[in-house]
């Protein structure tokens, strides 16, 4: 190649490079001109779910759609009023993600829009609020590089330029009302139709703000959690085959928290199975820093007292009764009532339906990590010890220090520990030492003890040199005590004494020196033969539990002087055969439990207890004992002759009574006082397993009766005169009953259970019960087949959209079901749907039972697979199908409705759907689940306007708690009593 050729090649190369650079500048100019739409689209496709001009929401917005729809419903976008809706929940739950997703969908409907993120963090920085106000002005006025000199000037600018505009405003992560007032000045400038979304961890802040509605973001369910974890760990919607069990363990650790699932999935991505196992073990001991940092912000904002309460609960009191813990912490001087309220409002604590304290596992771990950080290498210098390994290390090496305030040790078997190990713990106030055998002198223990929990204590009584003068709660369940203390101990701060299941305890101590005792629990003290007369000195006692004290013969008369007593439990005291006429002196009594006693008749003063709300007298037949087997196999315990009159002649004074249980009390019609019908507060009445031939007429007069139980009243021939307020009627096993009449006036009836009523030939008025949710006619073979099929069709084809369920005899899927098949699965294509139409899926299953079928776990549920969309949804009806194993084995027909779309399931015209009635897995090896022999599907389409009118009429005829709850179909008596007391 010549020199000229080389020069020419260089020139051509330079020219080409110039053209390339020119092209790049040209493209860059276009991208600038069009506001980088191309790049935004790439970001949207690869990283985020985002609409044009919207906000980046989440890389994989799993479970977001249904939550967005729920939020939009709360915002009521069609109205012209100004609405403020709060989103609250624990850190990392997805509050900001939800707010941004809602904003993306609706901001184009408004004249102006702004989303101010991380307000708490930004407002803490220099001129943070001013920068937020500048962003707000820019977002709505679209004026770039706007600078204002002060917050006041910025607010004035907003008022001048925004007043009356219809805007959407998102205020994210607010923890102080002053932040909102500084940004929006009480929202005075908002125009009609404006909407404000506020996200916070503090529910109480939303109450102070006076929001129109609150939305609590809940954890993801199992399927959503697996999906989100899998996207981040494997780049697909489900775990890889070899990682399924590990993925479930990871999901269990994350507890449905989106932040934890995303962090965990990304952290485990590309790791081997062995690495997964190791990392999951490590995470349980040392939570991930990124997750902990987010969660800890809620803790850091608490004051000292609330921090102490939080750490105490996280380390010692999860799953314990709320009132029990309140006694302990109140004794420590920490004001737990207000503390619990603050913790709940900030999503750091939950109280479940059983009044137990609950915490998300990651919140709990965060609290324990805070304690651990105080002294990572020396557990004896931490203020709380709960890990068995750390506690034993400290006790065996005697390294406990003055820093230790609480210690918990739960051992599986009895183990010796020297009392000297506690000598250095001078500030110990909380001590739990279950299955510990203490050796040595008890003077080594701190005098600051407020809580002593010592299950399986091997001592025969409390040592006299055990300084417990500041003790508030003494919990000695399953102890080896013969007596509690030998000499009088002065425990003048003690409020709770629990000696449950101390089976060697024969007598109680003198209560002279425990004047402030409020709760005395002696349940299961089977050798206890007497209660000390000094119990009458306990003027503050509110609860006395003697349940299962089967050798207790009489109650001391002094018990009837306890005017503060609210709850008395004598259940299982089979040798107690009478209550004194002085029972009426217990003026504060709200609950009396006397099941399985020898009581023949209650004293007449019983009818004067005007504050009594709950009375349980099941099995009180006047006999000292009764076989437990008869509760499970009642046909082996024939009805006794000579019915008793357990109740006094008059009960009209029980004006507060809400629940009365007279189950299996050998009662006839004459055993029910006529003035029982005057109990205007009574909501639940259980007369099961009694000797009625006809239902006492006074029951029809009860104005507020919601629940009536008549199951296994085998002499009952007919039922009439039912109160119009009735919601739940259970007459299962009434084998002599032929007719059930006058149901047409029961406008609020939700559940009707008539299984095993084998002589039943007529149910009058059932067809008019439009809103009955659950009807059980299992074993009612005398009902004409045509009647059954006609009723089934009218019931399921009605306009009611809710979760209604019917079970009745039958071995074939009705021919009006559009899709029928043998086995448990059926497929179909979704018909053409017009806009707004609501689908309801009718599911029918023929169920077969035999003697090996497990009766308590048979809950068939439906799995819907949308083959077109590649999605799967599970739906479980709220019914426990109990087979009739006593009588002849037969098939039953189960039919229920599934509203579609539900929270997740979506169907579009032409989608191919496979529906399977899945048999619930049974863990008991000897039992098997119910067999699904045939199934059928029928789709109903409803006009939304019709449904709106239908629901309006429903809400007019029932009160709000029924409309929301719809009554659980299988519930225990304690659940029922709790429900009645809350109504």
mmCIF file of N, CA and C in Angstrom, residues 708-775:
data_model
loop_
_atom_site.group_PDB
_atom_site.id
_atom_site.type_symbol
_atom_site.label_atom_id
_atom_site.label_comp_id
_atom_site.label_asym_id
_atom_site.label_seq_id
_atom_site.Cartn_x
_atom_site.Cartn_y
_atom_site.Cartn_z
ATOM 1 N N UNK A 708 -78.935 -19.860 68.129
ATOM 2 C CA UNK A 708 -79.719 -20.852 68.862
ATOM 3 C C UNK A 708 -79.202 -22.237 68.514
ATOM 4 N N UNK A 709 -78.776 -22.978 69.533
ATOM 5 C CA UNK A 709 -78.206 -24.309 69.336
ATOM 6 C C UNK A 709 -79.138 -25.350 69.952
ATOM 7 N N UNK A 710 -79.609 -26.268 69.111
ATOM 8 C CA UNK A 710 -80.519 -27.328 69.542
ATOM 9 C C UNK A 710 -80.010 -28.689 69.090
ATOM 10 N N UNK A 711 -78.742 -28.791 68.767
ATOM 11 C CA UNK A 711 -78.213 -30.030 68.200
ATOM 12 C C UNK A 711 -78.381 -31.203 69.158
ATOM 13 N N UNK A 712 -78.693 -32.356 68.568
ATOM 14 C CA UNK A 712 -78.839 -33.632 69.271
ATOM 15 C C UNK A 712 -79.918 -33.606 70.355
ATOM 16 N N UNK A 713 -80.918 -32.760 70.189
ATOM 17 C CA UNK A 713 -82.129 -32.868 71.012
ATOM 18 C C UNK A 713 -82.991 -33.942 70.352
ATOM 19 N N UNK A 714 -82.726 -35.173 70.676
ATOM 20 C CA UNK A 714 -83.294 -36.302 69.921
ATOM 21 C C UNK A 714 -84.785 -36.492 70.156
ATOM 22 N N UNK A 715 -85.362 -35.839 71.165
ATOM 23 C CA UNK A 715 -86.805 -35.935 71.404
ATOM 24 C C UNK A 715 -87.581 -34.823 70.705
ATOM 25 N N UNK A 716 -86.875 -33.820 70.204
ATOM 26 C CA UNK A 716 -87.532 -32.659 69.588
ATOM 27 C C UNK A 716 -88.236 -33.063 68.303
ATOM 28 N N UNK A 717 -89.537 -32.718 68.208
ATOM 29 C CA UNK A 717 -90.335 -33.155 67.058
ATOM 30 C C UNK A 717 -90.575 -32.042 66.053
ATOM 31 N N UNK A 718 -90.618 -30.823 66.503
ATOM 32 C CA UNK A 718 -90.843 -29.712 65.568
ATOM 33 C C UNK A 718 -90.286 -28.432 66.172
ATOM 34 N N UNK A 719 -90.051 -27.452 65.302
ATOM 35 C CA UNK A 719 -89.557 -26.137 65.733
ATOM 36 C C UNK A 719 -90.454 -25.071 65.141
ATOM 37 N N UNK A 720 -90.950 -24.204 65.988
ATOM 38 C CA UNK A 720 -91.734 -23.050 65.523
ATOM 39 C C UNK A 720 -91.466 -21.889 66.467
ATOM 40 N N UNK A 721 -92.078 -20.758 66.214
ATOM 41 C CA UNK A 721 -91.940 -19.577 67.087
ATOM 42 C C UNK A 721 -90.488 -19.174 67.294
ATOM 43 N N UNK A 722 -89.760 -19.009 66.206
ATOM 44 C CA UNK A 722 -88.374 -18.560 66.308
ATOM 45 C C UNK A 722 -88.315 -17.034 66.253
ATOM 46 N N UNK A 723 -87.411 -16.410 67.011
ATOM 47 C CA UNK A 723 -87.325 -14.939 66.988
ATOM 48 C C UNK A 723 -86.810 -14.426 65.653
ATOM 49 N N UNK A 724 -87.326 -13.286 65.209
ATOM 50 C CA UNK A 724 -86.969 -12.730 63.904
ATOM 51 C C UNK A 724 -85.515 -12.299 63.821
ATOM 52 N N UNK A 725 -84.873 -12.110 64.967
ATOM 53 C CA UNK A 725 -83.485 -11.651 64.979
ATOM 54 C C UNK A 725 -82.481 -12.763 64.709
ATOM 55 N N UNK A 726 -82.926 -14.015 64.603
ATOM 56 C CA UNK A 726 -82.028 -15.165 64.550
ATOM 57 C C UNK A 726 -81.129 -15.137 63.315
ATOM 58 N N UNK A 727 -79.815 -15.384 63.543
ATOM 59 C CA UNK A 727 -78.833 -15.454 62.461
ATOM 60 C C UNK A 727 -78.334 -16.876 62.230
ATOM 61 N N UNK A 728 -78.282 -17.645 63.303
ATOM 62 C CA UNK A 728 -77.693 -18.984 63.197
ATOM 63 C C UNK A 728 -78.575 -19.960 63.958
ATOM 64 N N UNK A 729 -79.075 -20.983 63.255
ATOM 65 C CA UNK A 729 -79.863 -22.045 63.872
ATOM 66 C C UNK A 729 -79.170 -23.364 63.610
ATOM 67 N N UNK A 730 -78.800 -24.048 64.683
ATOM 68 C CA UNK A 730 -78.151 -25.359 64.569
ATOM 69 C C UNK A 730 -79.041 -26.390 65.246
ATOM 70 N N UNK A 731 -79.709 -27.213 64.430
ATOM 71 C CA UNK A 731 -80.553 -28.287 64.939
ATOM 72 C C UNK A 731 -80.077 -29.627 64.395
ATOM 73 N N UNK A 732 -78.786 -29.744 64.153
ATOM 74 C CA UNK A 732 -78.230 -30.992 63.628
ATOM 75 C C UNK A 732 -78.443 -32.127 64.619
ATOM 76 N N UNK A 733 -78.744 -33.305 64.090
ATOM 77 C CA UNK A 733 -78.890 -34.482 64.938
ATOM 78 C C UNK A 733 -80.191 -34.562 65.696
ATOM 79 N N UNK A 734 -81.173 -33.725 65.348
ATOM 80 C CA UNK A 734 -82.504 -33.833 65.954
ATOM 81 C C UNK A 734 -83.264 -34.924 65.201
ATOM 82 N N UNK A 735 -83.027 -36.150 65.571
ATOM 83 C CA UNK A 735 -83.449 -37.310 64.777
ATOM 84 C C UNK A 735 -84.949 -37.558 64.802
ATOM 85 N N UNK A 736 -85.703 -36.909 65.705
ATOM 86 C CA UNK A 736 -87.159 -37.081 65.745
ATOM 87 C C UNK A 736 -87.896 -35.941 65.050
ATOM 88 N N UNK A 737 -87.171 -34.906 64.644
ATOM 89 C CA UNK A 737 -87.829 -33.718 64.083
ATOM 90 C C UNK A 737 -88.330 -33.975 62.676
ATOM 91 N N UNK A 738 -89.618 -33.618 62.441
ATOM 92 C CA UNK A 738 -90.240 -33.817 61.140
ATOM 93 C C UNK A 738 -90.490 -32.510 60.405
ATOM 94 N N UNK A 739 -90.710 -31.436 61.172
ATOM 95 C CA UNK A 739 -91.077 -30.176 60.529
ATOM 96 C C UNK A 739 -90.328 -28.996 61.152
ATOM 97 N N UNK A 740 -89.963 -28.106 60.271
ATOM 98 C CA UNK A 740 -89.367 -26.830 60.673
ATOM 99 C C UNK A 740 -90.164 -25.750 59.980
ATOM 100 N N UNK A 741 -90.878 -24.931 60.753
ATOM 101 C CA UNK A 741 -91.828 -23.998 60.146
ATOM 102 C C UNK A 741 -91.460 -22.557 60.444
ATOM 103 N N UNK A 742 -92.144 -21.675 59.695
ATOM 104 C CA UNK A 742 -92.049 -20.225 59.925
ATOM 105 C C UNK A 742 -90.634 -19.669 59.792
ATOM 106 N N UNK A 743 -89.906 -20.101 58.747
ATOM 107 C CA UNK A 743 -88.594 -19.491 58.494
ATOM 108 C C UNK A 743 -88.707 -18.201 57.685
ATOM 109 N N UNK A 744 -89.875 -17.947 57.126
ATOM 110 C CA UNK A 744 -90.017 -16.813 56.222
ATOM 111 C C UNK A 744 -89.801 -15.474 56.921
ATOM 112 N N UNK A 745 -90.009 -15.443 58.253
ATOM 113 C CA UNK A 745 -89.819 -14.165 58.966
ATOM 114 C C UNK A 745 -88.386 -13.959 59.434
ATOM 115 N N UNK A 746 -87.503 -14.926 59.180
ATOM 116 C CA UNK A 746 -86.112 -14.824 59.634
ATOM 117 C C UNK A 746 -85.281 -14.100 58.568
ATOM 118 N N UNK A 747 -85.413 -12.799 58.517
ATOM 119 C CA UNK A 747 -84.765 -12.003 57.472
ATOM 120 C C UNK A 747 -83.253 -11.915 57.648
ATOM 121 N N UNK A 748 -82.747 -12.220 58.847
ATOM 122 C CA UNK A 748 -81.307 -12.105 59.099
ATOM 123 C C UNK A 748 -80.629 -13.461 59.206
ATOM 124 N N UNK A 749 -81.338 -14.536 58.892
ATOM 125 C CA UNK A 749 -80.760 -15.876 59.018
ATOM 126 C C UNK A 749 -79.578 -16.034 58.073
ATOM 127 N N UNK A 750 -78.426 -16.427 58.625
ATOM 128 C CA UNK A 750 -77.217 -16.617 57.827
ATOM 129 C C UNK A 750 -76.826 -18.089 57.729
ATOM 130 N N UNK A 751 -76.958 -18.821 58.817
ATOM 131 C CA UNK A 751 -76.523 -20.217 58.836
ATOM 132 C C UNK A 751 -77.655 -21.098 59.329
ATOM 133 N N UNK A 752 -77.926 -22.162 58.587
ATOM 134 C CA UNK A 752 -78.963 -23.121 58.960
ATOM 135 C C UNK A 752 -78.368 -24.510 58.859
ATOM 136 N N UNK A 753 -78.229 -25.178 60.011
ATOM 137 C CA UNK A 753 -77.601 -26.500 60.039
ATOM 138 C C UNK A 753 -78.611 -27.540 60.526
ATOM 139 N N UNK A 754 -78.934 -28.471 59.642
ATOM 140 C CA UNK A 754 -79.943 -29.488 59.932
ATOM 141 C C UNK A 754 -79.428 -30.885 59.601
ATOM 142 N N UNK A 755 -78.127 -31.093 59.626
ATOM 143 C CA UNK A 755 -77.596 -32.398 59.254
ATOM 144 C C UNK A 755 -78.108 -33.480 60.196
ATOM 145 N N UNK A 756 -78.289 -34.697 59.642
ATOM 146 C CA UNK A 756 -78.716 -35.891 60.385
ATOM 147 C C UNK A 756 -80.146 -35.806 60.905
ATOM 148 N N UNK A 757 -80.925 -34.847 60.428
ATOM 149 C CA UNK A 757 -82.357 -34.809 60.765
ATOM 150 C C UNK A 757 -83.069 -35.744 59.791
ATOM 151 N N UNK A 758 -83.009 -37.026 60.064
ATOM 152 C CA UNK A 758 -83.375 -38.043 59.077
ATOM 153 C C UNK A 758 -84.876 -38.208 58.895
ATOM 154 N N UNK A 759 -85.693 -37.610 59.800
ATOM 155 C CA UNK A 759 -87.143 -37.677 59.637
ATOM 156 C C UNK A 759 -87.723 -36.393 59.074
ATOM 157 N N UNK A 760 -86.856 -35.421 58.818
ATOM 158 C CA UNK A 760 -87.319 -34.112 58.360
ATOM 159 C C UNK A 760 -87.953 -34.217 56.977
ATOM 160 N N UNK A 761 -89.222 -33.778 56.856
ATOM 161 C CA UNK A 761 -89.932 -33.841 55.569
ATOM 162 C C UNK A 761 -90.345 -32.456 55.080
ATOM 163 N N UNK A 762 -90.272 -31.445 55.961
ATOM 164 C CA UNK A 762 -90.774 -30.127 55.567
ATOM 165 C C UNK A 762 -89.938 -29.026 56.196
ATOM 166 N N UNK A 763 -89.524 -28.056 55.358
ATOM 167 C CA UNK A 763 -88.871 -26.838 55.827
ATOM 168 C C UNK A 763 -89.666 -25.683 55.250
ATOM 169 N N UNK A 764 -90.489 -25.093 56.073
ATOM 170 C CA UNK A 764 -91.406 -24.066 55.583
ATOM 171 C C UNK A 764 -90.745 -22.692 55.568
ATOM 172 N N UNK A 765 -90.762 -22.024 54.420
ATOM 173 C CA UNK A 765 -90.271 -20.653 54.311
ATOM 174 C C UNK A 765 -88.800 -20.530 53.976
ATOM 175 N N UNK A 766 -88.112 -21.655 53.739
ATOM 176 C CA UNK A 766 -86.682 -21.583 53.454
ATOM 177 C C UNK A 766 -86.388 -20.832 52.166
ATOM 178 N N UNK A 767 -87.286 -20.992 51.195
ATOM 179 C CA UNK A 767 -87.048 -20.359 49.891
ATOM 180 C C UNK A 767 -87.043 -18.837 49.961
ATOM 181 N N UNK A 768 -87.593 -18.267 51.041
ATOM 182 C CA UNK A 768 -87.626 -16.801 51.159
ATOM 183 C C UNK A 768 -86.421 -16.244 51.901
ATOM 184 N N UNK A 769 -85.548 -17.133 52.365
ATOM 185 C CA UNK A 769 -84.340 -16.675 53.091
ATOM 186 C C UNK A 769 -83.258 -16.312 52.085
ATOM 187 N N UNK A 770 -83.354 -15.108 51.525
ATOM 188 C CA UNK A 770 -82.499 -14.713 50.405
ATOM 189 C C UNK A 770 -81.019 -14.625 50.764
ATOM 190 N N UNK A 771 -80.714 -14.292 51.975
ATOM 191 C CA UNK A 771 -79.336 -13.988 52.320
ATOM 192 C C UNK A 771 -78.697 -15.038 53.220
ATOM 193 N N UNK A 772 -79.302 -16.215 53.316
ATOM 194 C CA UNK A 772 -78.689 -17.284 54.097
ATOM 195 C C UNK A 772 -77.413 -17.730 53.397
ATOM 196 N N UNK A 773 -76.323 -17.768 54.147
ATOM 197 C CA UNK A 773 -75.007 -18.031 53.566
ATOM 198 C C UNK A 773 -74.664 -19.514 53.551
ATOM 199 N N UNK A 774 -75.114 -20.233 54.557
ATOM 200 C CA UNK A 774 -74.702 -21.630 54.689
ATOM 201 C C UNK A 774 -75.905 -22.469 55.099
ATOM 202 N N UNK A 775 -76.233 -23.451 54.303
ATOM 203 C CA UNK A 775 -77.338 -24.357 54.604
ATOM 204 C C UNK A 775 -76.801 -25.778 54.548
#
